[in-house]
XYZ file of C-alpha atoms in Angstrom:
301
model
C 138.272 8.287 -41.344
C 135.800 9.189 -38.660
C 132.634 7.328 -37.756
C 130.139 9.792 -36.337
C 127.334 8.281 -34.363
C 125.210 8.421 -31.305
C 127.154 5.588 -29.662
C 124.126 3.917 -28.112
C 121.692 4.686 -30.924
C 119.296 5.842 -28.220
C 117.942 9.331 -27.738
C 120.301 11.552 -25.740
C 117.206 13.186 -24.235
C 113.644 11.910 -23.900
C 112.567 11.764 -27.546
C 112.339 15.195 -29.151
C 111.698 15.433 -32.866
C 111.137 18.463 -35.029
C 109.433 19.793 -38.127
C 111.578 22.493 -39.730
C 109.921 24.003 -42.809
C 111.113 27.193 -44.505
C 108.383 29.724 -45.371
C 109.658 30.365 -48.894
C 106.710 28.772 -50.707
C 103.801 26.407 -50.241
C 104.505 22.949 -48.809
C 104.100 20.069 -51.274
C 103.397 16.341 -50.976
C 107.075 15.621 -50.376
C 106.925 17.787 -47.268
C 103.689 16.060 -46.274
C 105.397 12.676 -46.367
C 108.507 13.749 -44.445
C 106.570 15.635 -41.777
C 104.036 12.825 -41.419
C 106.907 10.375 -40.822
C 108.445 12.765 -38.278
C 105.127 13.022 -36.458
C 104.631 9.254 -36.452
C 108.117 8.634 -35.078
C 107.468 11.078 -32.248
C 104.218 9.273 -31.426
C 105.850 5.840 -31.588
C 108.589 6.988 -29.216
C 106.131 8.690 -26.836
C 108.017 11.872 -27.511
C 107.656 15.569 -28.125
C 107.382 17.148 -31.569
C 108.269 20.798 -32.129
C 107.774 23.061 -35.114
C 110.600 25.447 -36.001
C 109.989 28.185 -38.541
C 113.239 28.342 -40.529
C 112.740 31.883 -41.825
C 116.418 32.845 -41.966
C 116.406 34.196 -45.516
C 114.948 37.722 -45.352
C 114.631 37.927 -49.139
C 112.604 34.739 -49.650
C 110.774 34.137 -46.367
C 107.216 35.473 -46.232
C 104.749 35.636 -43.365
C 101.900 34.325 -45.520
C 103.861 31.155 -46.273
C 104.567 30.687 -42.553
C 100.852 30.907 -41.832
C 100.034 28.567 -44.722
C 102.515 25.892 -43.639
C 101.070 25.734 -40.130
C 97.504 25.685 -41.418
C 98.270 22.944 -43.972
C 100.143 20.772 -41.491
C 97.308 21.040 -38.967
C 94.839 20.193 -41.768
C 96.831 17.010 -42.450
C 96.384 16.073 -38.796
C 99.991 16.728 -37.761
C 100.233 18.138 -34.243
C 103.151 19.646 -32.334
C 103.488 20.733 -28.732
C 106.098 23.492 -29.110
C 106.352 26.094 -31.837
C 105.839 29.719 -32.903
C 102.088 29.395 -32.463
C 102.069 27.694 -29.051
C 105.372 28.574 -27.358
C 107.529 26.251 -25.286
C 110.572 26.115 -23.059
C 113.172 26.391 -25.844
C 111.874 29.295 -27.917
C 111.782 31.477 -29.772
C 110.838 28.993 -32.487
C 111.361 31.274 -35.507
C 114.959 31.502 -36.661
C 114.612 35.195 -37.502
C 114.323 35.798 -33.741
C 117.419 33.788 -32.781
C 120.255 35.966 -34.118
C 121.933 36.472 -30.716
C 122.226 32.707 -30.322
C 123.802 32.295 -33.781
C 126.279 35.082 -33.077
C 127.382 33.304 -29.919
C 128.003 30.108 -31.896
C 129.838 32.032 -34.654
C 132.130 33.639 -32.072
C 132.860 30.283 -30.454
C 133.850 28.741 -33.793
C 135.899 31.802 -34.803
C 137.800 31.918 -31.507
C 138.542 28.191 -31.770
C 140.098 28.636 -35.223
C 137.492 26.732 -37.223
C 136.404 29.680 -39.394
C 138.010 32.048 -41.861
C 136.743 35.025 -43.885
C 136.210 34.479 -47.602
C 135.817 37.116 -50.341
C 135.280 34.717 -53.260
C 132.232 35.445 -55.397
C 129.865 32.860 -56.837
C 131.473 33.479 -60.224
C 134.911 32.765 -58.754
C 133.675 29.466 -57.357
C 131.929 28.445 -60.591
C 135.074 29.128 -62.594
C 137.427 27.351 -60.199
C 135.266 24.341 -59.310
C 137.130 21.208 -60.359
C 135.432 18.462 -58.405
C 132.069 16.867 -59.153
C 129.166 18.227 -57.156
C 125.387 17.970 -57.185
C 123.599 20.381 -59.492
C 121.844 22.070 -56.575
C 124.718 21.843 -54.119
C 127.488 24.387 -53.628
C 130.741 23.688 -55.533
C 133.584 22.069 -53.607
C 135.556 25.072 -52.397
C 139.149 25.199 -53.747
C 140.594 26.778 -50.594
C 141.441 30.162 -52.114
C 141.025 32.141 -48.875
C 142.176 29.435 -46.464
C 145.501 31.111 -45.708
C 144.229 34.627 -45.034
C 146.081 36.260 -42.139
C 143.594 39.024 -41.294
C 141.170 37.118 -39.072
C 141.719 39.583 -36.227
C 140.395 42.413 -38.397
C 136.894 40.930 -38.326
C 135.154 41.182 -34.975
C 131.669 40.865 -36.492
C 130.578 38.534 -39.287
C 129.029 41.090 -41.684
C 130.759 42.066 -44.932
C 132.450 38.791 -45.894
C 131.478 35.162 -46.169
C 132.648 32.904 -43.356
C 133.667 29.340 -44.090
C 134.210 26.353 -41.839
C 137.633 24.785 -42.400
C 137.025 21.071 -42.989
C 139.811 18.501 -42.407
C 141.176 17.847 -45.893
C 140.613 14.229 -46.890
C 138.649 13.223 -43.788
C 136.019 10.570 -44.401
C 132.791 11.331 -42.573
C 130.691 8.232 -41.973
C 127.387 7.906 -40.167
C 124.558 5.409 -39.934
C 121.184 6.683 -41.043
C 118.241 4.999 -39.310
C 116.390 4.658 -42.619
C 118.959 4.645 -45.430
C 121.855 2.876 -43.703
C 125.574 3.620 -43.797
C 126.624 6.902 -45.421
C 130.106 8.030 -46.437
C 131.402 11.426 -47.610
C 134.885 12.846 -48.126
C 135.621 16.393 -46.944
C 138.342 18.679 -48.256
C 139.402 21.215 -50.845
C 138.734 20.415 -54.499
C 141.246 18.379 -56.498
C 141.668 17.282 -60.099
C 138.650 15.503 -61.577
C 140.713 12.581 -62.876
C 142.311 11.769 -59.515
C 139.833 9.404 -57.883
C 141.979 9.127 -54.773
C 141.453 12.842 -54.186
C 137.696 12.932 -54.714
C 135.970 15.395 -52.421
C 132.219 15.438 -51.781
C 132.187 18.817 -50.059
C 134.643 21.488 -49.066
C 134.941 24.430 -46.695
C 131.311 25.435 -46.398
C 129.512 28.663 -45.536
C 128.363 29.309 -41.984
C 127.665 33.033 -42.345
C 126.874 35.060 -45.460
C 128.368 38.405 -46.419
C 124.895 40.001 -46.195
C 125.018 39.232 -42.456
C 122.668 36.248 -42.535
C 123.633 33.004 -40.714
C 123.895 30.096 -43.138
C 121.672 27.036 -42.925
C 124.388 24.705 -41.618
C 125.237 26.822 -38.576
C 121.660 27.746 -37.709
C 120.351 24.180 -37.856
C 123.147 22.762 -35.712
C 122.813 25.564 -33.168
C 119.035 25.214 -32.938
C 118.923 21.425 -32.780
C 121.294 21.532 -29.821
C 119.541 24.415 -28.077
C 116.135 22.776 -28.542
C 117.470 19.383 -27.399
C 116.463 17.561 -30.549
C 117.208 13.846 -30.185
C 116.255 12.693 -33.689
C 116.260 14.572 -36.989
C 113.819 13.391 -39.651
C 114.247 15.066 -43.049
C 114.611 14.411 -46.781
C 117.421 12.420 -48.377
C 118.538 15.538 -50.265
C 120.120 16.663 -46.976
C 122.357 13.636 -46.449
C 125.459 15.563 -47.498
C 124.448 18.427 -45.243
C 124.414 15.938 -42.382
C 128.096 15.202 -43.035
C 128.872 18.917 -42.881
C 126.806 19.376 -39.744
C 128.531 16.484 -37.986
C 131.840 18.348 -38.358
C 130.232 21.439 -36.815
C 128.742 19.363 -33.996
C 132.178 17.934 -33.200
C 133.821 21.372 -33.292
C 131.228 22.754 -30.880
C 131.300 19.761 -28.563
C 127.620 18.983 -28.994
C 126.001 15.578 -28.590
C 125.145 13.780 -31.836
C 121.450 13.221 -32.533
C 120.035 10.284 -34.474
C 119.240 10.821 -38.165
C 116.390 9.445 -40.246
C 116.402 10.557 -43.888
C 113.300 9.931 -45.995
C 113.231 8.945 -49.650
C 112.206 11.861 -51.851
C 108.809 12.174 -53.503
C 109.067 12.737 -57.262
C 106.683 13.911 -59.953
C 105.502 11.853 -62.941
C 108.718 12.700 -64.824
C 110.895 11.465 -61.976
C 111.924 14.967 -60.880
C 112.023 15.529 -57.145
C 109.367 17.912 -55.916
C 110.167 21.544 -55.171
C 108.056 24.459 -53.992
C 107.629 25.567 -57.607
C 105.404 22.470 -58.126
C 102.274 24.439 -57.212
C 99.935 21.769 -58.608
C 101.271 19.338 -56.006
C 101.213 21.773 -53.110
C 99.188 20.725 -50.095
C 97.227 23.971 -50.384
C 96.265 23.352 -54.037
C 95.277 19.728 -53.383
C 93.309 20.795 -50.330
C 91.423 23.465 -52.292
C 90.739 21.005 -55.105
C 88.633 18.921 -52.720
C 91.004 16.161 -51.625
C 90.853 14.951 -48.043
C 93.895 14.787 -45.731
C 93.856 11.000 -46.094
C 93.947 11.253 -49.896
C 96.834 13.730 -49.835
C 98.815 11.508 -47.472
C 98.127 8.481 -49.674
C 99.284 10.472 -52.715
C 102.487 11.277 -50.786
C 103.086 7.573 -50.138
C 102.218 7.589 -46.434
C 100.993 4.298 -44.999
């Protein structure tokens, strides 16, 4: 068992928060609520708020969505002091421009023995998955490629997936500033009927075979490089926090504070996604609602 925490609970730097939207669609009221909370926490802590454009995915990220997200956030009254549109000391602030930094982190993890190449396809993982996992989360990896002996053959990440080797059976615990104590078990997947061997997540991707850094690596690398002291984001990323804490430990980074927000759901109880165009900030804005009305709809007080 390992309790991961910022030992003092205080910011490791003068307060630095961040907004980190992905330009893969229009922002919705769930984003409005999370980003409004992030902005308020920065104000309350007399801190700095940055905007990071998480445009890693070249297939789904679009420049028009990046422009729209900044316009819609400004329309809501959310302000930042560092970002792609205004610069700052820790740029560039678009992930598509930070590849050299991610490569440096990948090499550090590889040389330290935390990574291994994986050739398993999505079909392989779907067929072999034996542990429960969230419908929109990756299956718990069964460890098929864990014992590969050809690490030295790969001097660059392209061509195969790269996975982070998690400690099998380690309990990752952390205290969320909003949702309280959290607990997840890392490891390779086991039999469904063996509760003692339940695994919440397994060896996870840090670099994709199409030569794109994975979310987990990029976020950890950027939060450290940009000196983020507190991470405010949705509760759907709680399990990702457990993964990222293992990366943070492997890299020797300081642990930030975490504040996960409850998710906004539609009238049927389904959590909002970017496909909910009717609840996008842009649609509500064009329909005549004011910023105050949109924030009230999102549950902001």
